[in-house]
Short mmCIF file of C-alpha atoms and ligand atoms in Angstrom, two decimals:
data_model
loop_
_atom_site.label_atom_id
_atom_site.label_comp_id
_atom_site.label_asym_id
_atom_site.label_seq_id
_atom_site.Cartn_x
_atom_site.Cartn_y
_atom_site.Cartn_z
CA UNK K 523 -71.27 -23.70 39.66
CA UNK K 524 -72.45 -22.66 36.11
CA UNK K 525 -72.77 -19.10 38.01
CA UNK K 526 -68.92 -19.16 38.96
CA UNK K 527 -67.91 -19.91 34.94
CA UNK K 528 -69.84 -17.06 33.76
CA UNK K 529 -68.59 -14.91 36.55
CA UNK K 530 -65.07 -16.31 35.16
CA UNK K 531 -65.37 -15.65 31.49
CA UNK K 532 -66.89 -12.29 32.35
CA UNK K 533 -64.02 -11.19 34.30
CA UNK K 534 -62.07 -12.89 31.24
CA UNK K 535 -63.42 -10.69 28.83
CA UNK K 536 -63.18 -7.69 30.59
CA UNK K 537 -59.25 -8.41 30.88
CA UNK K 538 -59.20 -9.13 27.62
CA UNK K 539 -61.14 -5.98 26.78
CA UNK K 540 -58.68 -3.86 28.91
CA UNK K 541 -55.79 -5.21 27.93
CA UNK K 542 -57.04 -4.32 24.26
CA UNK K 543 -57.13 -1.28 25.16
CA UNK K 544 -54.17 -0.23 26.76
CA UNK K 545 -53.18 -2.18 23.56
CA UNK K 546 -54.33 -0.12 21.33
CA UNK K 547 -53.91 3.14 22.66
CA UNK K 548 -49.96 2.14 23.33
CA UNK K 549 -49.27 1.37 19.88
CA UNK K 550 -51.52 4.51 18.85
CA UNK K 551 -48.84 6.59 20.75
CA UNK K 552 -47.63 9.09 18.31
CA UNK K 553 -44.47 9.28 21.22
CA UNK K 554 -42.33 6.43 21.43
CA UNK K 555 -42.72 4.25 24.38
CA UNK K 556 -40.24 1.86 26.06
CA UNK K 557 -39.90 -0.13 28.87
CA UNK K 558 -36.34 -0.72 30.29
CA UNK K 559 -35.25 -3.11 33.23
CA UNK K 560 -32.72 -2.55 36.13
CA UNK K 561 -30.02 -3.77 33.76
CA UNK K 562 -30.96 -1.30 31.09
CA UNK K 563 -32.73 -3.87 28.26
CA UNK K 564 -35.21 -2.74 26.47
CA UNK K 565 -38.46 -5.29 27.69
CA UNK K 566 -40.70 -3.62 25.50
CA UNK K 567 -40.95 -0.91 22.82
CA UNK K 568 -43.82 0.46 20.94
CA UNK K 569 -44.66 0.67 17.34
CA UNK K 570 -43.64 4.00 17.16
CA UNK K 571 -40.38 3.33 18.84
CA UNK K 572 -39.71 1.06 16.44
CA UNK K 573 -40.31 3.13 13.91
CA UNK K 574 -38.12 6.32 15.10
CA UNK K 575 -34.96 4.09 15.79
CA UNK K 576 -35.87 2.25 12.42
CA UNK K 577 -35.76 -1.36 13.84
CA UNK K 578 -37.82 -4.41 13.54
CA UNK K 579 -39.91 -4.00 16.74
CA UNK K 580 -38.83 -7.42 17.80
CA UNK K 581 -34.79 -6.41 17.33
CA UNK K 582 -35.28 -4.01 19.89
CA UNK K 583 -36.22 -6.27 22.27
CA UNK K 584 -33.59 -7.53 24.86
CA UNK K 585 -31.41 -4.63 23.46
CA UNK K 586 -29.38 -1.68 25.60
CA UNK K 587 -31.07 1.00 25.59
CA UNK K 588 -27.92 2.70 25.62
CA UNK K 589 -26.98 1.55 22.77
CA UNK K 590 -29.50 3.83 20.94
CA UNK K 591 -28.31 6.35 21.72
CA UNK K 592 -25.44 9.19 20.17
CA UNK K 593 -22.31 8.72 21.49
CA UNK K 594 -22.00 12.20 23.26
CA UNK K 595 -25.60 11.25 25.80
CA UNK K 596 -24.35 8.20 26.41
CA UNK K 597 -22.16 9.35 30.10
CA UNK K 598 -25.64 11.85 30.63
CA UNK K 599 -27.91 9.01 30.03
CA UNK K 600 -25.76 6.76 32.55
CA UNK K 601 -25.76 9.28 34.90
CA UNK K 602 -29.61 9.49 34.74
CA UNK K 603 -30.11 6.00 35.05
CA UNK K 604 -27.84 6.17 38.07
CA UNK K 605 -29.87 8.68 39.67
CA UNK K 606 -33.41 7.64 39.02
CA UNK K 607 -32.26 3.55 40.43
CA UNK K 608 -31.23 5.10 43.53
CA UNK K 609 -34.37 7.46 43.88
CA UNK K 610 -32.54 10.36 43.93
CA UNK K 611 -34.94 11.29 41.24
CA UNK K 612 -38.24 9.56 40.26
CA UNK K 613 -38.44 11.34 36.83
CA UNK K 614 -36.24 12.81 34.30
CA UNK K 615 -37.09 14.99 31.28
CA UNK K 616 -34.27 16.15 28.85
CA UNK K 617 -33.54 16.04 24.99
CA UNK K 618 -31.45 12.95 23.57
CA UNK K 619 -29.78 12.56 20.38
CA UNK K 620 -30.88 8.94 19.20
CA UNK K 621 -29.38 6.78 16.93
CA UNK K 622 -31.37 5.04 14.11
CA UNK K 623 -30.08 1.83 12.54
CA UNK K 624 -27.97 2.89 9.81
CA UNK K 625 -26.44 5.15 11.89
CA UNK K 626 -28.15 8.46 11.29
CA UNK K 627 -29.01 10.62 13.98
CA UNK K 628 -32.60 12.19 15.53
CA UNK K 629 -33.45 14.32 18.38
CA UNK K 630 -35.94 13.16 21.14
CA UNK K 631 -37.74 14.52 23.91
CA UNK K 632 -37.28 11.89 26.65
CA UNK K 633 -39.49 11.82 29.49
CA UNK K 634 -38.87 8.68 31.81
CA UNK K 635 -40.23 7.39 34.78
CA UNK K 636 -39.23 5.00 37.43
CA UNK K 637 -40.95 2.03 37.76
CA UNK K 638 -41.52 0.56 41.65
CA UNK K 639 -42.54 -2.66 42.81
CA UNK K 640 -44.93 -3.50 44.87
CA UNK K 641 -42.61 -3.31 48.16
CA UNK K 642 -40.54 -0.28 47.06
CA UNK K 643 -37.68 -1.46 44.80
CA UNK K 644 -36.50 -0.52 41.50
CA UNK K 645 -37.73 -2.49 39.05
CA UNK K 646 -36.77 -0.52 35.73
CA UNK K 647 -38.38 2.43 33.68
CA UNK K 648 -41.00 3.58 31.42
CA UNK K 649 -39.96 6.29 28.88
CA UNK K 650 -41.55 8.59 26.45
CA UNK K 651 -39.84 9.93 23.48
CA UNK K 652 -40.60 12.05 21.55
CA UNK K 653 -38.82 12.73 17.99
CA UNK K 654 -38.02 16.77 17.99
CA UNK K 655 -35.72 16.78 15.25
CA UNK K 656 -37.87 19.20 13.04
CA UNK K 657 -38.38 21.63 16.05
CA UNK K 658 -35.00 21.57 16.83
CA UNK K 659 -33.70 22.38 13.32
CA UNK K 660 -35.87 25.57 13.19
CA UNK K 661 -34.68 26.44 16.76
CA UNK K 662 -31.27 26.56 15.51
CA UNK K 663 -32.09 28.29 12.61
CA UNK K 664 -33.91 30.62 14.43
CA UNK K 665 -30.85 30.93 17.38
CA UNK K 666 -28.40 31.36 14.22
CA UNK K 667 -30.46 34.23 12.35
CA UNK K 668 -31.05 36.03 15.77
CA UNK K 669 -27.30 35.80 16.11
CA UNK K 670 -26.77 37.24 12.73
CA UNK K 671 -28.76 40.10 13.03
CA UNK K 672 -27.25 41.11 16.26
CA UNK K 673 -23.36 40.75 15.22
CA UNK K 674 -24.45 41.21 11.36
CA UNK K 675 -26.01 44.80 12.79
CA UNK K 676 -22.88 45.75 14.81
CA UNK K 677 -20.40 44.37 11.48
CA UNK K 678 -22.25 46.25 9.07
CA UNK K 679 -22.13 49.05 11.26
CA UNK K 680 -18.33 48.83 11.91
CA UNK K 681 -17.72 48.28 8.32
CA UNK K 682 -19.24 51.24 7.09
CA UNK K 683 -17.49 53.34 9.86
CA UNK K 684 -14.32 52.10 9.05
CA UNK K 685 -14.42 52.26 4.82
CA UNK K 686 -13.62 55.56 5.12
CA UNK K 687 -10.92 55.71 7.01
CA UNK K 688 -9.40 52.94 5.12
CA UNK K 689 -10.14 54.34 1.53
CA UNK K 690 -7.96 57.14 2.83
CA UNK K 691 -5.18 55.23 3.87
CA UNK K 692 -5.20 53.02 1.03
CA UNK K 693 -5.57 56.22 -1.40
CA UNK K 694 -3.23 58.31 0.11
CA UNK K 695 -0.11 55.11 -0.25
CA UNK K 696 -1.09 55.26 -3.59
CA UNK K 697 -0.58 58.71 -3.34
CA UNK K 698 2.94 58.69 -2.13
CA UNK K 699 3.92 56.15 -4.30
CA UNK K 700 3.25 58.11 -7.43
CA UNK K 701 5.07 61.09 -5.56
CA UNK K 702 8.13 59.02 -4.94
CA UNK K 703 8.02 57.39 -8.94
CA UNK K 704 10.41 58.43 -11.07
CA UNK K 705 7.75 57.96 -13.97
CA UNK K 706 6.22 61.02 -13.07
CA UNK K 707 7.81 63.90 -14.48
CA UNK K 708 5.70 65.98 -12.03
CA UNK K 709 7.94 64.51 -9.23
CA UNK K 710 11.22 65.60 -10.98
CA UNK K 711 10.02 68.85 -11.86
CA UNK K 712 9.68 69.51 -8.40
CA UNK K 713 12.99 68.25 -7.35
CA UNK K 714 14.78 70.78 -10.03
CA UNK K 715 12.73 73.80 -8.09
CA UNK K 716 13.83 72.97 -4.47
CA UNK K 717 17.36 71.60 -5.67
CA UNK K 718 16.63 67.75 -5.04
CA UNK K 719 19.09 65.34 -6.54
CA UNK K 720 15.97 63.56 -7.43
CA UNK K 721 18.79 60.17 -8.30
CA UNK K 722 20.22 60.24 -5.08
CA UNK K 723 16.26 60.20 -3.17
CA UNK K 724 15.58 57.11 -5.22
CA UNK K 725 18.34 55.69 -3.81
CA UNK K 726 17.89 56.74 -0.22
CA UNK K 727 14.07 55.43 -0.69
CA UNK K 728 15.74 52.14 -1.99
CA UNK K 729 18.16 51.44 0.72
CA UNK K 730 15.53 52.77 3.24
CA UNK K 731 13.13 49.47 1.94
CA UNK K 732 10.43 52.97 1.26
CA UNK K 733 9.02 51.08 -1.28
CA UNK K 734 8.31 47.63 0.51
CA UNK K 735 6.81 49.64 3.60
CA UNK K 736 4.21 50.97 1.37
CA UNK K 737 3.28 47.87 -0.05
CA UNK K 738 3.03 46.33 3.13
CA UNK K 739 0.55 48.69 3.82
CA UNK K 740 -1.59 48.27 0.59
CA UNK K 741 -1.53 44.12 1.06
CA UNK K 742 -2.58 45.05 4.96
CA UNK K 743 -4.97 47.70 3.87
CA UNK K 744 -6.32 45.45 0.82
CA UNK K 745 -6.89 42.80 3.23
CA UNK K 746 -8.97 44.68 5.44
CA UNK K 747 -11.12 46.34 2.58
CA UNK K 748 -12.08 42.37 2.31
CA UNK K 749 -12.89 41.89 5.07
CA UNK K 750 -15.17 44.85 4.80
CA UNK K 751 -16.81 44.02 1.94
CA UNK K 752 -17.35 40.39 3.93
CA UNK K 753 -19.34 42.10 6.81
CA UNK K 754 -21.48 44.56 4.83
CA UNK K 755 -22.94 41.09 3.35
CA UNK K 756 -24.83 40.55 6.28
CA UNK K 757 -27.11 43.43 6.14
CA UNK K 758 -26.95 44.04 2.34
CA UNK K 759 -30.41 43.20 0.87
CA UNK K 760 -28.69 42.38 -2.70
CA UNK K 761 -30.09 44.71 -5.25
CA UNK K 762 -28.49 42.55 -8.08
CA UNK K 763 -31.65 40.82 -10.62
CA UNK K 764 -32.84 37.43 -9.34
CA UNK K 765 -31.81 35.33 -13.03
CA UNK K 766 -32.90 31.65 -13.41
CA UNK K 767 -29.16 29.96 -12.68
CA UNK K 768 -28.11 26.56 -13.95
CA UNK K 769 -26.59 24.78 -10.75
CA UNK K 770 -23.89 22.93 -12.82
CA UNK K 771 -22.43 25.98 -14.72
CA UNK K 772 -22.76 28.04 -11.43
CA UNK K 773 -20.88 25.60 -9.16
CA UNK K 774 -17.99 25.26 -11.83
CA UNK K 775 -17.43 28.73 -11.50
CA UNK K 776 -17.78 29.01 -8.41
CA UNK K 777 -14.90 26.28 -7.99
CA UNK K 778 -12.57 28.17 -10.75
CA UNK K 779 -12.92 31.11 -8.20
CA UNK K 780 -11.84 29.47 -5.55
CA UNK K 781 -9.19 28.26 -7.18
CA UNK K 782 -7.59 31.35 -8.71
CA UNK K 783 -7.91 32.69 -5.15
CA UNK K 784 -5.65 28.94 -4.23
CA UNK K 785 -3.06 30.50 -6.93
CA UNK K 786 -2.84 34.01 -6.01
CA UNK K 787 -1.80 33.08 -2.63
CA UNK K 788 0.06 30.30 -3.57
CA UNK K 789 -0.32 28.69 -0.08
CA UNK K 790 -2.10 25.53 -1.36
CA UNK K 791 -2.27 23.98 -4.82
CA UNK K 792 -5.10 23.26 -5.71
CA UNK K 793 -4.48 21.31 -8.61
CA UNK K 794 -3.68 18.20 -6.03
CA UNK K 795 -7.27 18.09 -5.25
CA UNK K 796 -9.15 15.75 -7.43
CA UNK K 797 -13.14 17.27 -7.73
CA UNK K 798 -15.74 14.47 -8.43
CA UNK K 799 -18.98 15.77 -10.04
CA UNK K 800 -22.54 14.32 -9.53
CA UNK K 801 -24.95 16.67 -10.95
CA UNK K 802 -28.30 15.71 -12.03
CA UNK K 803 -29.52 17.53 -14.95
CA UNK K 804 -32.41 17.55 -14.95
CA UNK K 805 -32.82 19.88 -12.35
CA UNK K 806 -34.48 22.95 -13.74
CA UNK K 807 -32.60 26.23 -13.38
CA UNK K 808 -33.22 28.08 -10.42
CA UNK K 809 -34.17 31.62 -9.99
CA UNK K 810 -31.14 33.36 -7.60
CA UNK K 811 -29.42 36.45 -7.12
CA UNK K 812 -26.40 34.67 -8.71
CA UNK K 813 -23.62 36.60 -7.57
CA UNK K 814 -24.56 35.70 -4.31
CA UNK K 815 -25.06 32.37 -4.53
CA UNK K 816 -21.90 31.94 -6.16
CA UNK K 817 -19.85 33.91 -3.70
CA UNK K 818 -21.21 31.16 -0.85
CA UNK K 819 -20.59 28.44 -2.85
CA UNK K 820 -16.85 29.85 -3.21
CA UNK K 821 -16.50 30.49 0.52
CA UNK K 822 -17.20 26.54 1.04
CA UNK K 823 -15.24 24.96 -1.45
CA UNK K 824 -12.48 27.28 -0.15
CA UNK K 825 -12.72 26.01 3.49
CA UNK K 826 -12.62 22.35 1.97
CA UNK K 827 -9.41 23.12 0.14
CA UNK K 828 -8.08 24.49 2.80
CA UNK K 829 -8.88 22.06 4.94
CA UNK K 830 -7.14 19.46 3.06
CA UNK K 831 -4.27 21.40 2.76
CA UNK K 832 -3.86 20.38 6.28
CA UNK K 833 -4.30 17.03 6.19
CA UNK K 834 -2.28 13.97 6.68
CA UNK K 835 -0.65 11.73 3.76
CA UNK K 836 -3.26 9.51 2.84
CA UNK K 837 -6.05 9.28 0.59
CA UNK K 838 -5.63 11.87 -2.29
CA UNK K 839 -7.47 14.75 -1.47
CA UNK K 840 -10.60 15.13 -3.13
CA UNK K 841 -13.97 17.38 -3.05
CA UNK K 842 -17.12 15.84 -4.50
CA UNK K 843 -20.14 18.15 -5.54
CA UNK K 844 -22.91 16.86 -6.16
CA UNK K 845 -26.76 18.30 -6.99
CA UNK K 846 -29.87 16.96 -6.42
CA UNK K 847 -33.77 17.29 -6.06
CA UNK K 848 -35.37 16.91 -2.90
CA UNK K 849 -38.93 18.42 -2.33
CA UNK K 850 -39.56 21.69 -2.81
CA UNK K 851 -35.26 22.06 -2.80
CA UNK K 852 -32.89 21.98 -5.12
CA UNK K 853 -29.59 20.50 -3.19
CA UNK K 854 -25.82 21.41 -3.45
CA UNK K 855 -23.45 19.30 -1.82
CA UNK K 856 -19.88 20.20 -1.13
CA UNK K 857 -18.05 17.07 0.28
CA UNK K 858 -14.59 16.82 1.40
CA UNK K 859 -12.27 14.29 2.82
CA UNK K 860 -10.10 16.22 4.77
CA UNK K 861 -9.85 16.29 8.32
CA UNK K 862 -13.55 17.15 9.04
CA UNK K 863 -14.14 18.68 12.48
CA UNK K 864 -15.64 17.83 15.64
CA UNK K 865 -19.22 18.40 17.21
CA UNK K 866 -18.49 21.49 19.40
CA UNK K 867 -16.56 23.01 15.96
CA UNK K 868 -19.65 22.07 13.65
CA UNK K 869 -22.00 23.91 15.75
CA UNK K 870 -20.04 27.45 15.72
CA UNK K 871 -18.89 27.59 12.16
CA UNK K 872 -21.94 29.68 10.90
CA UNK K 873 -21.16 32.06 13.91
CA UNK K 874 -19.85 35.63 12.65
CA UNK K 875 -15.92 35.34 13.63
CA UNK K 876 -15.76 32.30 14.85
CA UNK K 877 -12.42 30.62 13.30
CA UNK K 878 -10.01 27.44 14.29
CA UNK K 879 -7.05 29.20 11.76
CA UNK K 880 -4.17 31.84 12.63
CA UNK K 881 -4.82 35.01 12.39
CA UNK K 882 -4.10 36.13 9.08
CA UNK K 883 -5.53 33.11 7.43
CA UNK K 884 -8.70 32.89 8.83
CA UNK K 885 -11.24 35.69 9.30
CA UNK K 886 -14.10 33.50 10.29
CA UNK K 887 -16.52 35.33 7.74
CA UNK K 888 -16.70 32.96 4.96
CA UNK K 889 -19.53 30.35 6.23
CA UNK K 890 -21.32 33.23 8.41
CA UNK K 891 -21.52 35.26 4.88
CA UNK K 892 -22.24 31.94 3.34
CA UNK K 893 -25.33 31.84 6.19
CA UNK K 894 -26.41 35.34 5.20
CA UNK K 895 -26.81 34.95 1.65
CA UNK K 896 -28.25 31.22 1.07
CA UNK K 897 -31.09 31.50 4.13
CA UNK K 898 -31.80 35.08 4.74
CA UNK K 899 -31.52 36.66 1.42
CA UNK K 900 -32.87 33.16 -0.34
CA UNK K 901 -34.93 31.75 2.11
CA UNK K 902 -32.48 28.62 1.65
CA UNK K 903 -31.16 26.51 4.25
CA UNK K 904 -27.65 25.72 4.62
CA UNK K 905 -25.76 22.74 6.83
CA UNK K 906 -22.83 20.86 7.93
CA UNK K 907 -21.99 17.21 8.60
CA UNK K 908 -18.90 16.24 9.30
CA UNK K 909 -17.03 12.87 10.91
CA UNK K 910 -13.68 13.78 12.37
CA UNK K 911 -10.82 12.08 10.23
CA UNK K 912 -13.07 11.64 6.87
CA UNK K 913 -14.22 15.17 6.29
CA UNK K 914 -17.02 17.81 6.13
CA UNK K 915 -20.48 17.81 3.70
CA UNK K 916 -21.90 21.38 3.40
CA UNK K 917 -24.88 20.81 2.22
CA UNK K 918 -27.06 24.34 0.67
CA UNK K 919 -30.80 23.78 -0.18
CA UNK K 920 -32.33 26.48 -2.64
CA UNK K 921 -36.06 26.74 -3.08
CA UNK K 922 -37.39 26.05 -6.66
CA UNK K 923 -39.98 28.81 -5.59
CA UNK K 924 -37.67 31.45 -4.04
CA UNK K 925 -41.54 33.01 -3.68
CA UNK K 926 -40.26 36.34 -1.44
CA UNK K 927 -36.96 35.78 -1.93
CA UNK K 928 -35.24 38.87 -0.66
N1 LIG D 775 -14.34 21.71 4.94
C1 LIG D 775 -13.99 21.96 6.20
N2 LIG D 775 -13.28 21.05 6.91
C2 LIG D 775 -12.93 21.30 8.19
N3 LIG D 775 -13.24 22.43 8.86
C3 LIG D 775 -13.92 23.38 8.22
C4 LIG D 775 -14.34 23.20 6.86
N4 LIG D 775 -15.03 24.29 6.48
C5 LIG D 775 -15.04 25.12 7.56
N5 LIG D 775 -14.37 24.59 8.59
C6 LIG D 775 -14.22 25.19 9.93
O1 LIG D 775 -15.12 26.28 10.02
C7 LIG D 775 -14.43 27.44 10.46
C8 LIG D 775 -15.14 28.68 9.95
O2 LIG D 775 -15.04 28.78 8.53
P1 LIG D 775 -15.17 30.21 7.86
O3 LIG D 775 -16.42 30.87 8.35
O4 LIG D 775 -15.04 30.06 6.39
O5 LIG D 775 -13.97 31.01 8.45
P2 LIG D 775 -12.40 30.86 8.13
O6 LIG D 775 -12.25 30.00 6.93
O7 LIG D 775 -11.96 32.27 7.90
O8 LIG D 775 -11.79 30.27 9.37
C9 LIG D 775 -13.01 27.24 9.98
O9 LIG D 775 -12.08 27.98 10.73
C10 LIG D 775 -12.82 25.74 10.16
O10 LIG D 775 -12.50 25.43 11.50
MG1 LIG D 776 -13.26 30.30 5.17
#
C-alpha cells in the first residue's frame, strides 16, 4: 500500500513536471500560439498572442478567431477553416493581416494545424503566428525601389530622348510667333521686300485662330516639358547642397506652392481648404537637399487638394500637417479628409504612372517622384494610410542622421 502512494505521487510529480514544461516553453514562444475549436473560439492563446493582438490574455478566450482578423482575410480565412474541417487539407501556411485591439493592423505568418481526436474527427486547430510586419515593410520597400529603378531607368531614358525634340518644337512656336508679330519691325521689313500687305496677314492669321493654334501647342508642349522634368527625378542623384532645413518653414512653403499651382489652373480653390498645423518645435533642423524635399512635400499636399476637390458636401475640407519625433526620424504628416482611397489603390500609388484621374489631370508621377526623392535620395521612408470616405495620411520619415544620404 504505502508502495502504491509513492508510485502515485511520483507519477504526480512527473505530470506536474511535464506539464511545467510544456508550460513554460509555450508561453516562451516568441510565435503566437492558439488553440481554436470546431466552432472557431479561441480555447487558448499564449502570452505572446496576447501580446501581438494587444488583449488581456483572458479576453481572448472564448473569442472568434475570426474576429482578429483584417477585414479583407476574413472570406480566405473561412475558406481555410472550411478546408482543413473537412480534411481536404491537414495544414495551412499563409500570411494574415491581424487586427490588434484598437484597431491597428499587423502582418502574421500563420501556420495551423488540424487537431484529430482520438477516433478521427475534427476537433479544432492549433496555430502559429508569427508577427512579420517588419519583414514585410522592407519587402515592399524593397519590391517598390526595384520597381523604380526598372521604370525610373526606362523614364529617365525616354525623357532625355525626348527633351530634344521637344525644346525644338517648343522653340521653333516661339519662333513663328515672333515672325508673325507685328512688334517686330524685322517682320514688316520683310513684307515691304516681297510686297506683303503685312495688315491684311494679321488679319488672315486672326480669322484663321493662327494665334490660338500656337498657343495650344506651347500649353501642350509646356505640359510635356513637366512631365519631363518629373521623370528625370528618378535617376537624378541631386547635386543641390544638403542645408540643415527647418520642417515648419519648409512645409509652409511647400503648401504656398501647391497652392499657387491651385490658382494658376484655377480648377480648385484652394482657399476652401482649411490647413490645421501641429508642428513640434523642438525638432532640430534637419540636414536635406531642400529643394527636393520640398518638391515631395508639394506633390502630396497637391493630391490631398485635389482630392477634396472631389468630394461630397460635408465636412469642410481640411488638410492637417503635423511634425513629430519618432526614433531616429523626424515625421511629416500630410492628412486629409477627402475621399481617401481603397486598399488595392493605396498599394499602387507609389508606382511610376499609375493614376485614378483623366488624362490630362493626372500624370501619375507626383507620389512615384515623391518615392524617389524622400527614400532613395534621403534614405527616408515614405507611406500611406487611408480609410475610404475619411481620407488619406501620407506620412514621410527623414533621418536626423541622413549619414550617406545621396
Ligand atoms: N490625398 C489623396 N486622396 C485620395 N487619393 C489620392 C491622394 N493622393 C494620391 N491619391 C491617389 O494616388 C494616385 C497617384 O497620385 P500621383 O502619383 O500624385 O499621380 P496623379 O496625381 O498624377 O494621379 C492618384 O491618382 C490618386 O488616385
Ligand atoms: Mg499628383
Amino acid at each position: 500500500m504505502p508502495d502504491k502512494l509513492t508510485d502515485h505521487s511520483q507519477i504526480e510529480n512527473a505530470l506536474r513536471e511535464s506539464e511545467e514544461r510544456l508550460r513554460v516553453i509555450v508561453e516562451a514562444s516568441q510565435s503566437g500560439i492558439v488553440q481554436i475549436d470546431i466552432k472557431g473560439l479561441i480555447q487558448f492563446a499564449n502570452r505572446r498572442m496576447a501580446e501581438m493582438l494587444a488583449y488581456p490574455p483572458e479576453e481572448l478566450i472564448g473569442s472568434l478567431y475570426v474576429g482578429h482578423l483584417h477585414d479583407s482575410e476574413r472570406s480566405g480565412a473561412s475558406v481555410s477553416l472550411g478546408q482543413l474541417a473537412s480534411g481536404e487539407v491537414d495544414h495551412v501556411c499563409t500570411e494574415r493581416r491581424y487586427l490588434r485591439k484598437d484597431g491597428s493592423e499587423f502582418w502574421g505568418y500563420l501556420s495551423g494545424r488540424r487537431l484529430d481526436g482520438p477516433d478521427g474527427t475534427f476537433k479544432g486547430l492549433v496555430c502559429t503566428i508569427t508577427d512579420i510586419t517588419e519583414r514585410k515593410r522592407i519587402q515592399d520597400i524593397m519590391v517598390q525601389t526595384e520597381k523604380m529603378t526598372m521604370i525610373g531607368g526606362l523614364a529617365a531614358g525616354m525623357a532625355h530622348e525626348l527633351n530634344n525634340p521637344l525644346g525644338a518644337i517648343l522653340q521653333n512656336v516661339q519662333n513663328i510667333q515672333r515672325r508673325i508679330s507685328p512688334l517686330l519691325n524685322a517682320n514688316q521689313v520683310i513684307c515691304d521686300e516681297i510686297g506683303l500687305d503685312f495688315d491684311l496677314l494679321q488679319q488672315y492669321l486672326k480669322k484663321r485662330g493662327i494665334d490660338e493654334l500656337l498657343n495650344h501647342i506651347t500649353t501642350a508642349g509646356t505640359r510635356a516639358a513637366g512631365i519631363i522634368t518629373n521623370m528625370l527625378a528618378f535617376s537624378r542623384k541631386g547635386s543641390a547642397a544638403l542645408e540643415p532645413t527647418e520642417l515648419s518653414q519648409l512645409i509652409d512653403k511647400a503648401v504656398e506652392l501647391a497652392a499657387c499651382d491651385y490658382d494658376l489652373k484655377k480648377k480648385y480653390d484652394f482657399r476652401t481648404i482649411r490647413i490645421v498645423r501641429k508642428y513640434d518645435m523642438a525638432i532640430p533642423p534637419i540636414i536635406m537637399n531642400r529643394a527636393e524635399i520640398e518638391q515631395a512635400l508639394m506633390n502630396i499636399v497637391k493630391n490631398a487638394a485635389q482630392a477634396l476637390a472631389e468630394r461630397q458636401a460635408g465636412a469642410q475640407p481640411q488638410i492637417t500637417l503635423r511634425t513629430l519625433c519618432s526614433g531616429q526620424y523626424a515625421i511629416i504628416e500630410i492628412a486629409d479628409n477627402g475621399p481617401g482611397m481603397h486598399q488595392e489603390i493605396a498599394r499602387r500609388v507609389f508606382d511610376p504612372f499609375f493614376s485614378t484621374k483623366e488624362i490630362g489631370v493626372g500624370t501619375g508621377l507626383g507620389l512615384s517622384v515623391a518615392y524617389a526623392l524622400v527614400v532613395n535620395n534621403h534614405r527616408g521612408l515614405i507611406k500611406v494610410d487611408s480609410v475610404p470616405g475619411k481620407g488619406c495620411k501620407f506620412t514621410v520619415s527623414l533621418p536626423f542622421n541622413p549619414g550617406g544620404t545621396q
